[in-house]
mmCIF file of C-alpha atoms and ligand atoms in Angstrom:
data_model
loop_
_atom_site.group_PDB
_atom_site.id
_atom_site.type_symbol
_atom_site.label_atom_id
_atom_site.label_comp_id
_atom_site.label_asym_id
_atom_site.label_seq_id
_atom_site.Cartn_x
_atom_site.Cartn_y
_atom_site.Cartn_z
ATOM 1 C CA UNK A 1 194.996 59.294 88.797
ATOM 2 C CA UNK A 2 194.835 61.054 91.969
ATOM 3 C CA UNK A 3 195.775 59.629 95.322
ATOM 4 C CA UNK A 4 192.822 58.372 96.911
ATOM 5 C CA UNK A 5 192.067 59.064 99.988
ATOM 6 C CA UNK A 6 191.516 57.317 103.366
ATOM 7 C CA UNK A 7 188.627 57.765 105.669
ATOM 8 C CA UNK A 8 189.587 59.049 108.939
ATOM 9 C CA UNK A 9 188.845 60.420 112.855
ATOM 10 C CA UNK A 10 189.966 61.640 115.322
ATOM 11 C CA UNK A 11 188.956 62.291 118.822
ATOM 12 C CA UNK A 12 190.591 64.909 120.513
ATOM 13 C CA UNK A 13 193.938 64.371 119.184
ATOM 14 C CA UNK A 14 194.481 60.943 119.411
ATOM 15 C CA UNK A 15 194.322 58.194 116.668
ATOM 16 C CA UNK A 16 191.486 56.783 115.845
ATOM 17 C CA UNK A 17 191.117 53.379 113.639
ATOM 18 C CA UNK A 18 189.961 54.150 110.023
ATOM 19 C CA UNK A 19 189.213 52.323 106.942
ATOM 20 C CA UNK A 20 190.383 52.822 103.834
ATOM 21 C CA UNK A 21 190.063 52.701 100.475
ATOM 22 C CA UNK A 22 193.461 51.453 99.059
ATOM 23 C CA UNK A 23 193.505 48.917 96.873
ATOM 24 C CA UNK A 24 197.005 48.956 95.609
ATOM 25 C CA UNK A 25 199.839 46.991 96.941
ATOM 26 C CA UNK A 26 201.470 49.096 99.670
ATOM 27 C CA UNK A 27 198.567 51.056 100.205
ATOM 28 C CA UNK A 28 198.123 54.674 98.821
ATOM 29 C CA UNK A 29 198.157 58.301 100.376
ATOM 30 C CA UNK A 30 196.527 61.629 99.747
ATOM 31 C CA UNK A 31 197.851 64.383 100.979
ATOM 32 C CA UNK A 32 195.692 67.271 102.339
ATOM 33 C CA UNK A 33 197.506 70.659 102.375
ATOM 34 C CA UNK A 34 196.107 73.527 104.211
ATOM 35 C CA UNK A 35 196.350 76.946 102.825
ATOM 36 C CA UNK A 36 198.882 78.311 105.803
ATOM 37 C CA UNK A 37 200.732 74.821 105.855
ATOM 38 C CA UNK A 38 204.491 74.742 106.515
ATOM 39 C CA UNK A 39 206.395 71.968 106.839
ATOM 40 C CA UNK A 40 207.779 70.412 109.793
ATOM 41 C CA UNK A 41 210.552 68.328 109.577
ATOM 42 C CA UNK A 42 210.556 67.197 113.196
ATOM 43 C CA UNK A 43 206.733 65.865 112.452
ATOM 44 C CA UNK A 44 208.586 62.546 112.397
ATOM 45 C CA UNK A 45 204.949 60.658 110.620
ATOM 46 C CA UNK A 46 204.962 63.844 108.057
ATOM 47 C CA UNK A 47 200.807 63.897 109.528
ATOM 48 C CA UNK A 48 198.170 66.009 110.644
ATOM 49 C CA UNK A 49 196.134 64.597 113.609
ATOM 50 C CA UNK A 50 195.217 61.492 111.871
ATOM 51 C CA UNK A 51 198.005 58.821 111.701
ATOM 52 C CA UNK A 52 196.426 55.444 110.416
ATOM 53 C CA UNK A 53 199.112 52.795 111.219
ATOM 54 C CA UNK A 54 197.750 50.491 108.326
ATOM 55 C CA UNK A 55 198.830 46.618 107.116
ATOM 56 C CA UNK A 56 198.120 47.667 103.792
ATOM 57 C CA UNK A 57 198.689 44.586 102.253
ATOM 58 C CA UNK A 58 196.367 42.501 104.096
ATOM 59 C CA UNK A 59 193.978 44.800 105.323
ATOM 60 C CA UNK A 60 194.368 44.831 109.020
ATOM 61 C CA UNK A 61 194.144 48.047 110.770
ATOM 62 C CA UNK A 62 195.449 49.244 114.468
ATOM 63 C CA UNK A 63 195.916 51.985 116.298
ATOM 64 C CA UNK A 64 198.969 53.587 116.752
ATOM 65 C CA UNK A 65 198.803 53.795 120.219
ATOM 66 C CA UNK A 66 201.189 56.938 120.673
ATOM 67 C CA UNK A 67 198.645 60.144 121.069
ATOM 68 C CA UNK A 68 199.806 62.753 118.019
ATOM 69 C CA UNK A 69 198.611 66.258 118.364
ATOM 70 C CA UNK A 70 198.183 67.843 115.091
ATOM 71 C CA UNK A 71 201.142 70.223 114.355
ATOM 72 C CA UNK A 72 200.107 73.440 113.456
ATOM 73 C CA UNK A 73 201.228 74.026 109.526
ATOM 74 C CA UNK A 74 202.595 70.267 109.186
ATOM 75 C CA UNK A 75 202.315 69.308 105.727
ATOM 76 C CA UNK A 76 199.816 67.199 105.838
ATOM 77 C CA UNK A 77 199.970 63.674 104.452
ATOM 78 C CA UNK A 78 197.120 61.029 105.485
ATOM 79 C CA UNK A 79 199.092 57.753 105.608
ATOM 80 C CA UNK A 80 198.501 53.926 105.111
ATOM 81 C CA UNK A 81 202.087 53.522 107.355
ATOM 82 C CA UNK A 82 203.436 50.719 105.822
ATOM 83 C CA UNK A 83 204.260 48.544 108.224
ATOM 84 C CA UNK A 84 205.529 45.491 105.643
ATOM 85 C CA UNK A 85 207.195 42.091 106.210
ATOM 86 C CA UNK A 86 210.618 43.129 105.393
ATOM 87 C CA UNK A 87 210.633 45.849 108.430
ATOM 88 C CA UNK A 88 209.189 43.109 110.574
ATOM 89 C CA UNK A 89 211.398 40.833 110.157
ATOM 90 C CA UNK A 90 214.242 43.193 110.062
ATOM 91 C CA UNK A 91 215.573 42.162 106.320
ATOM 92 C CA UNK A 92 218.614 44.165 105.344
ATOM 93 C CA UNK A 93 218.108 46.369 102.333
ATOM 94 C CA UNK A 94 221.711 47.219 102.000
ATOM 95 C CA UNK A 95 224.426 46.342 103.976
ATOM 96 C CA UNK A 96 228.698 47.709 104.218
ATOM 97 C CA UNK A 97 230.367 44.996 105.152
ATOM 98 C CA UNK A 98 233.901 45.798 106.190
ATOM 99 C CA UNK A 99 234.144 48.508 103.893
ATOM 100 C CA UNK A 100 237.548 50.440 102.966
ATOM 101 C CA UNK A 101 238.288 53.325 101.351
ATOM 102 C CA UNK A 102 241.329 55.246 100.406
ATOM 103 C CA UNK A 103 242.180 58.200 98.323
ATOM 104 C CA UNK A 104 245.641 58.421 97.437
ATOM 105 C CA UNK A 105 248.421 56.546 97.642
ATOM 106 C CA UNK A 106 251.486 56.593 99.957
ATOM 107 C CA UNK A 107 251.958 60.006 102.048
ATOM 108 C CA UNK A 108 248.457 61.908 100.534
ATOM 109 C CA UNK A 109 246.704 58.718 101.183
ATOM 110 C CA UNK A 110 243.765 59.515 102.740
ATOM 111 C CA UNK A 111 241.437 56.764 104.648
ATOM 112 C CA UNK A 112 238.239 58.169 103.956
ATOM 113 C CA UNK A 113 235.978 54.630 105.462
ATOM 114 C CA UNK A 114 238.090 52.111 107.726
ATOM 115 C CA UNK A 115 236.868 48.893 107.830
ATOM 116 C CA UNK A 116 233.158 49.804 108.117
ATOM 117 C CA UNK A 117 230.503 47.703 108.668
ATOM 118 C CA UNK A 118 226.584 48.481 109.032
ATOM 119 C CA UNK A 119 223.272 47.349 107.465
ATOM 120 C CA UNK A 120 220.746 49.697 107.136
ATOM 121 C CA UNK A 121 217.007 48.037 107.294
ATOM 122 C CA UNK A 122 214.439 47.410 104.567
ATOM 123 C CA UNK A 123 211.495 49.412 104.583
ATOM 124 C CA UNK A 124 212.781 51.833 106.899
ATOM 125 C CA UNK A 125 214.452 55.732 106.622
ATOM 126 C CA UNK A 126 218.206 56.178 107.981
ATOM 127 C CA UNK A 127 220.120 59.388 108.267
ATOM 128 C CA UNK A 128 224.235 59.514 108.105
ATOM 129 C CA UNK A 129 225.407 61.799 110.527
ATOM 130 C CA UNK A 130 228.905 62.449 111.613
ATOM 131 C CA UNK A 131 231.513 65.501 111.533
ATOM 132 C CA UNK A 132 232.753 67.145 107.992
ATOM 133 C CA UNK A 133 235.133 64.150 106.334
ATOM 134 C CA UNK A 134 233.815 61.803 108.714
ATOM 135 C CA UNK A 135 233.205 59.859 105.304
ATOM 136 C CA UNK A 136 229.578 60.109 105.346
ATOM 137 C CA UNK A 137 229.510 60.859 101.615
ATOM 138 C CA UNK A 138 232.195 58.222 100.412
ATOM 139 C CA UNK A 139 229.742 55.369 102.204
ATOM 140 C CA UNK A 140 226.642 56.445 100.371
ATOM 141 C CA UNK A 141 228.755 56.400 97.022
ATOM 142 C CA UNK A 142 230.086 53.137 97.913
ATOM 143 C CA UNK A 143 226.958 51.614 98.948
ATOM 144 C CA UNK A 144 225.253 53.196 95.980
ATOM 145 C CA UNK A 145 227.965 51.862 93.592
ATOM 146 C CA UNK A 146 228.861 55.849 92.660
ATOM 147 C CA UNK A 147 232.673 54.689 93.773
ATOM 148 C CA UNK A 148 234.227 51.619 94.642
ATOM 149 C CA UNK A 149 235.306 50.625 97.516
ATOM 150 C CA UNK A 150 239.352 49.743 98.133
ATOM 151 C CA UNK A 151 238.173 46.814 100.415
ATOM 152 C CA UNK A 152 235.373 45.330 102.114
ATOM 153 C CA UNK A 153 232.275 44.356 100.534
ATOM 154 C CA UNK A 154 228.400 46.541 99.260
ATOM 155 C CA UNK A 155 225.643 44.185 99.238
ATOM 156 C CA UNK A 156 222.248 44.839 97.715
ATOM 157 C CA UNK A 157 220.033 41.998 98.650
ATOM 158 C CA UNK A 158 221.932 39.182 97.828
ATOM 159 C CA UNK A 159 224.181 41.106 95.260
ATOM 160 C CA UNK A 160 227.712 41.649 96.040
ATOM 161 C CA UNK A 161 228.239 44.956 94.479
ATOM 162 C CA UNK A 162 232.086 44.906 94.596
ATOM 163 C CA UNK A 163 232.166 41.840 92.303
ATOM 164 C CA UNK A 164 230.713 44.144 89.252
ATOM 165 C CA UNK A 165 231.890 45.368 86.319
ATOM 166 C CA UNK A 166 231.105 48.929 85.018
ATOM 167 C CA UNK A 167 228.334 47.499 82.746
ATOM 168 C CA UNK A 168 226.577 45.365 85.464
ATOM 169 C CA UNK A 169 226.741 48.687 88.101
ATOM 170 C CA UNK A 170 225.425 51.164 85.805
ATOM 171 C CA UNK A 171 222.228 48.925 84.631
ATOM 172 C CA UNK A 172 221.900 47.976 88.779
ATOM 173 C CA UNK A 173 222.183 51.423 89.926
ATOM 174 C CA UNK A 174 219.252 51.996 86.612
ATOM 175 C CA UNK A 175 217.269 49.442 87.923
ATOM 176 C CA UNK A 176 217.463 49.223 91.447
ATOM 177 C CA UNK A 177 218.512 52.311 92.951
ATOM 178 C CA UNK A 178 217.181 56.000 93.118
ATOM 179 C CA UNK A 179 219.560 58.710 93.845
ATOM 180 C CA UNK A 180 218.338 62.246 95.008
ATOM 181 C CA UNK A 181 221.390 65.237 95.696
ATOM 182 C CA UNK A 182 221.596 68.458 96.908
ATOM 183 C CA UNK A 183 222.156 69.844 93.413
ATOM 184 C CA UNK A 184 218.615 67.854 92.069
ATOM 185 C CA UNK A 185 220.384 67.009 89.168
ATOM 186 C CA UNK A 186 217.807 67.635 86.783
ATOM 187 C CA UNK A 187 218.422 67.920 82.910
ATOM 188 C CA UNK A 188 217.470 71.626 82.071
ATOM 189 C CA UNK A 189 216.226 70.804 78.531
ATOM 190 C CA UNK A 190 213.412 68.683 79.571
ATOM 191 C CA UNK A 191 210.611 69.074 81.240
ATOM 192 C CA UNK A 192 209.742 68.418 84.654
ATOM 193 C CA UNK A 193 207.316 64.937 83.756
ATOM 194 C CA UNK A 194 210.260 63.722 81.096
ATOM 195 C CA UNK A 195 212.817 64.125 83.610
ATOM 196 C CA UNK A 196 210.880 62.468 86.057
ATOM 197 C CA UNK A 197 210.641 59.420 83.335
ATOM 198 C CA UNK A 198 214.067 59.664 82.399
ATOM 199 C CA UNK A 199 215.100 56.046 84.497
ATOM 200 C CA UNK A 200 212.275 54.649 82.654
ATOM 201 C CA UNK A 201 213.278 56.088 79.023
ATOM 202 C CA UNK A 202 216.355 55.023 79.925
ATOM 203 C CA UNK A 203 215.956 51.659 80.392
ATOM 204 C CA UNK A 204 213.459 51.108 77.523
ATOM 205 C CA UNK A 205 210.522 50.496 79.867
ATOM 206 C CA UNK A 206 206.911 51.302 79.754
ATOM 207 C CA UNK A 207 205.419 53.769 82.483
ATOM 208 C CA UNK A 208 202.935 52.427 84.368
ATOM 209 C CA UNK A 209 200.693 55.340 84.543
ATOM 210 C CA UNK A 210 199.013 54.443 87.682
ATOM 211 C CA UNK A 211 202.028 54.804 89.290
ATOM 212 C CA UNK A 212 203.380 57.737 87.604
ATOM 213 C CA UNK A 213 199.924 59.493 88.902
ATOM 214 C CA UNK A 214 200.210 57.805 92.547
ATOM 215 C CA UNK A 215 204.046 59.565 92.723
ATOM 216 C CA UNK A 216 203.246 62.576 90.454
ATOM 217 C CA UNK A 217 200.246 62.697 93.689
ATOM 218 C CA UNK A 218 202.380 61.800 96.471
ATOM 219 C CA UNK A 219 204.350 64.906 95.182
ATOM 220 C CA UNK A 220 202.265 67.258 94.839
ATOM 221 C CA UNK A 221 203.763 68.303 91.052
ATOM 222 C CA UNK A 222 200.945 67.207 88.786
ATOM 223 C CA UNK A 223 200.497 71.238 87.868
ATOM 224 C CA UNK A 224 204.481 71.251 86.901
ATOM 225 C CA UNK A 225 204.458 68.603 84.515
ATOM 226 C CA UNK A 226 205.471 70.563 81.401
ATOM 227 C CA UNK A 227 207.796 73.261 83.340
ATOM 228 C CA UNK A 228 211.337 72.822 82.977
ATOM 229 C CA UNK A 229 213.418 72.801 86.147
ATOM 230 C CA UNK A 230 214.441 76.472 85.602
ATOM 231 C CA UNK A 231 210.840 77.434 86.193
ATOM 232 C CA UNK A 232 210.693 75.626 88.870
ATOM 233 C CA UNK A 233 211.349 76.572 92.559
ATOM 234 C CA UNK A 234 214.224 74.437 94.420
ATOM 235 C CA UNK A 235 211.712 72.705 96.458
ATOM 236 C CA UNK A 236 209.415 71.909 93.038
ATOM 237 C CA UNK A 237 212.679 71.156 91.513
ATOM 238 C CA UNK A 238 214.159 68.404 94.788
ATOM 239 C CA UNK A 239 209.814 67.123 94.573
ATOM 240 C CA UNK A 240 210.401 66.326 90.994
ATOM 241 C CA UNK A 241 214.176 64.606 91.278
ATOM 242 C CA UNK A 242 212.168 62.483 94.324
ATOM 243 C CA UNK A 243 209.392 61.645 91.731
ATOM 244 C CA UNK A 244 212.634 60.538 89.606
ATOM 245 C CA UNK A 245 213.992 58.455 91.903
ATOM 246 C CA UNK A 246 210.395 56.355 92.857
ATOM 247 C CA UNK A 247 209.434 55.557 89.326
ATOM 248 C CA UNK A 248 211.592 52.674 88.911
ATOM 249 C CA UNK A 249 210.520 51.472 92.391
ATOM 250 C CA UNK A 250 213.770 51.513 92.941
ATOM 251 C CA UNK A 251 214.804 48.960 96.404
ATOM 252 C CA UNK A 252 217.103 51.809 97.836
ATOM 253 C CA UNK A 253 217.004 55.363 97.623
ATOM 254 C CA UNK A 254 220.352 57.401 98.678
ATOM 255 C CA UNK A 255 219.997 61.225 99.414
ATOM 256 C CA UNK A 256 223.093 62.889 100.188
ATOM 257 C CA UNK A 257 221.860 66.175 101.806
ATOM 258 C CA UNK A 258 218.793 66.372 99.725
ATOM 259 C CA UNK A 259 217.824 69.741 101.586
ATOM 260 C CA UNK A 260 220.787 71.369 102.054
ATOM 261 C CA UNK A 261 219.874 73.889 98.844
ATOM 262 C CA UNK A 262 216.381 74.325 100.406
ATOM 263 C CA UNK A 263 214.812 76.861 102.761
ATOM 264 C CA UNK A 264 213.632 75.144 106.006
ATOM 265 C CA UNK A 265 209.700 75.033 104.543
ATOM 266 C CA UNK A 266 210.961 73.251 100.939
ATOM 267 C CA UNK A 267 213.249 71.230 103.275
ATOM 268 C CA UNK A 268 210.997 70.467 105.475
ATOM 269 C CA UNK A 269 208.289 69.361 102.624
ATOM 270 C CA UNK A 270 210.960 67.125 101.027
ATOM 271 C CA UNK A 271 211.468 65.306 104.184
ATOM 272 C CA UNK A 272 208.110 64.750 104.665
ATOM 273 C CA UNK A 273 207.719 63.120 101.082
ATOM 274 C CA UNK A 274 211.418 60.939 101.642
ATOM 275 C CA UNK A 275 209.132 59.649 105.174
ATOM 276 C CA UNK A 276 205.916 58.993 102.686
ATOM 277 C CA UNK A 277 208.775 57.068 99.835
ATOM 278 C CA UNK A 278 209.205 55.018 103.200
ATOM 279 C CA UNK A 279 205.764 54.537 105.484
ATOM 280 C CA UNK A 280 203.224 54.518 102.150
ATOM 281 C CA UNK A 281 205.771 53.100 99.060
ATOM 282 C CA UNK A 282 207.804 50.440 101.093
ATOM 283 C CA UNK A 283 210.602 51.757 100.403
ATOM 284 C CA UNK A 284 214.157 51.521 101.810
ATOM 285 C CA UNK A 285 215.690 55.561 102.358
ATOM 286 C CA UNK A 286 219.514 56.577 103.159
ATOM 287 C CA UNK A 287 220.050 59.871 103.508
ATOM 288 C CA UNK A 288 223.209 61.690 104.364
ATOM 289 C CA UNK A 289 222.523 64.898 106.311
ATOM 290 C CA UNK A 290 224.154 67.756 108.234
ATOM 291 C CA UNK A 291 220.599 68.976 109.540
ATOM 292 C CA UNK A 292 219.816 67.248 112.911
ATOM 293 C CA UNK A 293 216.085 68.413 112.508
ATOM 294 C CA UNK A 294 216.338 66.686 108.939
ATOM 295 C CA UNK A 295 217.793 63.727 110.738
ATOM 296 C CA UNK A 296 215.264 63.744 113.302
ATOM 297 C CA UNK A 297 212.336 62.839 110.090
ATOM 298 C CA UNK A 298 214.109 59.580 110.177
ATOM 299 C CA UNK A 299 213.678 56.048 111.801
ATOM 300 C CA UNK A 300 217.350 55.613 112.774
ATOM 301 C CA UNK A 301 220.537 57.782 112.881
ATOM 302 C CA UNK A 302 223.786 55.698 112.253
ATOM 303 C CA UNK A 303 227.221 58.136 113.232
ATOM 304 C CA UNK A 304 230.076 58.254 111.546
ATOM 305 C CA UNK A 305 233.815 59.162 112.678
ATOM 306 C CA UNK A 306 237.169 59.082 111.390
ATOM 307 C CA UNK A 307 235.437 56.199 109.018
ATOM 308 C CA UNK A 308 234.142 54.065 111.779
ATOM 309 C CA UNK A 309 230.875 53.537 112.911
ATOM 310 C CA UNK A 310 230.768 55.672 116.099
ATOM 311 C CA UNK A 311 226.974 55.245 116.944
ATOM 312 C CA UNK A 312 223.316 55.085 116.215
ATOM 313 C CA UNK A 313 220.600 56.378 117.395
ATOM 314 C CA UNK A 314 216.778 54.659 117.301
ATOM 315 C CA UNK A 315 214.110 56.905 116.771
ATOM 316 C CA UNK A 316 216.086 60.233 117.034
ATOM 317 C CA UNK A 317 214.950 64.051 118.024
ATOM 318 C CA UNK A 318 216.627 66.816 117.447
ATOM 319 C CA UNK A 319 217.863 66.983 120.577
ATOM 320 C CA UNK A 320 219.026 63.439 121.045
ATOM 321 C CA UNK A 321 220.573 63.981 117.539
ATOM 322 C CA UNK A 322 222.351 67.171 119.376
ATOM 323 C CA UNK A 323 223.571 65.367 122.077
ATOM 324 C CA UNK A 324 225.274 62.718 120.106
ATOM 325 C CA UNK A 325 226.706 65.071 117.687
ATOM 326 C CA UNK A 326 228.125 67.085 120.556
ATOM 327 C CA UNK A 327 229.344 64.108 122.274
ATOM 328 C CA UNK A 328 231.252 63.565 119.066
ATOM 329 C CA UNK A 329 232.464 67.204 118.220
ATOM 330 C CA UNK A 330 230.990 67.968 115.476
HETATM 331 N N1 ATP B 1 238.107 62.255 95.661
HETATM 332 C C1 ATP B 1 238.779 62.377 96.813
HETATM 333 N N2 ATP B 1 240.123 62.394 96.818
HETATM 334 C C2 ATP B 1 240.816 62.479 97.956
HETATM 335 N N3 ATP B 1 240.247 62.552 99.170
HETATM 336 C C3 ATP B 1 238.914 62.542 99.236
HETATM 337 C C4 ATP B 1 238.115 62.454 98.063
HETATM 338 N N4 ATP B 1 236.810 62.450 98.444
HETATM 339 C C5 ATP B 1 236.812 62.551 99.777
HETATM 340 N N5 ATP B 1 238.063 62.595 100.255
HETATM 341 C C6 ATP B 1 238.453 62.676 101.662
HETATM 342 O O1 ATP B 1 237.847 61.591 102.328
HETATM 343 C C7 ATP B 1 237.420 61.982 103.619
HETATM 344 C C8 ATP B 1 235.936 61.703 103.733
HETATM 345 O O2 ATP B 1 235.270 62.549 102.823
HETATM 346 P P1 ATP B 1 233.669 62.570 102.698
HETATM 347 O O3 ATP B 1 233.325 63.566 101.648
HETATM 348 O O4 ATP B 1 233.179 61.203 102.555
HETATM 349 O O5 ATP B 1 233.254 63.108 104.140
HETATM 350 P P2 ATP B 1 231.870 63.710 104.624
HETATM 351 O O6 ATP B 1 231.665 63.190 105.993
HETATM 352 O O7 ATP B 1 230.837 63.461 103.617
HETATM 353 O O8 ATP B 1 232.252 65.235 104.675
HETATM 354 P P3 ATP B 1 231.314 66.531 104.565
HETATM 355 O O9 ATP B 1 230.361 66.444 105.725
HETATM 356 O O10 ATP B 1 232.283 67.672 104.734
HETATM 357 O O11 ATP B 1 230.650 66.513 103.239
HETATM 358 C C9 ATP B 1 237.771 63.450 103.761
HETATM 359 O O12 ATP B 1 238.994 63.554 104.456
HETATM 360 C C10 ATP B 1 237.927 63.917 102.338
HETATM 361 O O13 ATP B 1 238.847 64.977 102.243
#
């Protein structure tokens, strides 16, 4: 099924109200690509000139009152934002609660998180920054339940991840969680569309193929289906391990530098789609990132240091980004 589209205008440059079409839950995007496009990953909406800030699940419609020039080559992706209850009200998707980590024992002991503590917000995108072994990656493992923590507590919702077994954190992490990494992790003897069902396979559920078509869509892969990943391009190949990670509708998804194998166009495009997993598919996006311009695509920056929190940043630039990083040493 292809993504449908939303009606639009727009008067010289600035947003207009439209109406649209959706009918699903979150609301629904189609993406538009123009022939010369290339992606933008400071194009913090991921949109052309049209921006609809939408309430897609009850209909109402507003402006979105900041005036958004159309970015030359932006890949172009006409929204229903989602603008959801759990952003509102500023629920916690996932949340480090004193978290400790160490690696080694004694003298090689090394304290890769010290007693950190941060929530990171439902319905909303949030880059890690911080210097190399600030312990950027060792939260997003933690708080993806990849590696446990030595003390302190993860909590999903209302589940205390650190009180699980192996069992219980492998079928959470199947059920609840999508995971996207710089090396795509794709299996190389399937097919991009089976590897995009694996979580499903996996867990002995059905495909709802509405949904597989509205991510396949969002994606832009639906011409890849039967390729395997090494006839794929990176970018196809990071598009389809993003596909991967939606089709459980997974609460949390954790990139840990999911362009850092891409050119700055793939990147770029990748970024743009993590932004649509957020604004059109409600979903809750972590990303770890080196890239302040990648970092920029997000809603909120948190900094890392010598384990510690060290700062955040609300709705960052690349230049704010570059000030804070600079301010820190990286
Ligand atoms: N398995 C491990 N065993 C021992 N030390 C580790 C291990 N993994 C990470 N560390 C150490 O923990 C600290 C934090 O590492 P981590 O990879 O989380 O940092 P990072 O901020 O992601 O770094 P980078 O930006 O270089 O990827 C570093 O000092 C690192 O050397």
């Amino acid at each position: 099924m292809p993504a449908r589209a939303a009606s639009s205008a727009s008067v010289d440059g600035r947003i207009a109200p439209v109406r649209c079409r959706c009918d699903c839950t979150f609301g629904s995007v189609s993406i538009r690509r123009t022939p010369d496009t290339v992606a933008d990953p400071t194009d913090r909406a991921g949109t052309a000139a049209v921006r609809p800030r939408s309430h897609a699940r009850c209909g109402r419609w507003s402006d979105d009152p900041r005036p958004r020039a159309g970015h030359a080559g932006t890949v172009s992706i006409q929204t229903h934002a989602y603008t959801g209850s759990e952003t509102d009200s500023g629920a916690v998707a996932v949340r480090a609660v004193g978290l400790t980590k160490v690696y080694g024992a004694d003298r090689t002991a090394v304290r890769a998180l010290d007693g950190i503590s941060v929530p990171f917000a439902a319905g909303r995108f949030t880059a890690i920054m911080g210097p190399s072994g600030s312990g950027k990656s060792t939260l997003v493992h933690c708080l993806a339940g990849l590696d446990t923590a030595t003390s302190g507590r993860v909590l999903l919702g209302d589940t205390d991840l650190t009180s699980l077994g192996d069992t219980e954190l492998t079928l959470l992490r199947r059920d609840r969680l999508g995971f996207v990494f710089q090396a795509f992790n794709l299996l190389p003897t399937l097919n991009a569309e089976a590897n995009v069902l694996l979580p499903l396979r996996l867990a002995g559920r059905t495909v709802d193929p509405a949904w597989f078509d509205e991510v396949v869509g969002i994606l832009g892969i639906q011409d890849r289906l039967t390729h395997r990943p090494s006839e794929l391009s990176g970018g196809q190949q990071q598009r389809v391990a993003v596909a991967r990670a939606l089709i459980n509708r997974p609460e949390v998804i954790f990139a840990d530098e999911p362009t850092g194998n891409l050119d700055s166009r793939s990147g770029g495009e990748v970024l743009a789609l993590l932004r649509a997993s957020v604004r059109e598919l409600g979903r809750t996006v972590v990303m770890v990132t080196h890239d302040p311009a990648a970092a920029a695509a997000a809603d909120h920056v948190v900094l890392l240091a010598d384990g510690r929190l060290a700062g955040e940043i609300a709705d960052p630039t690349v230049d704010t980004v570059i000030d804070h990083l600079r301010r820190l040493g990286d």
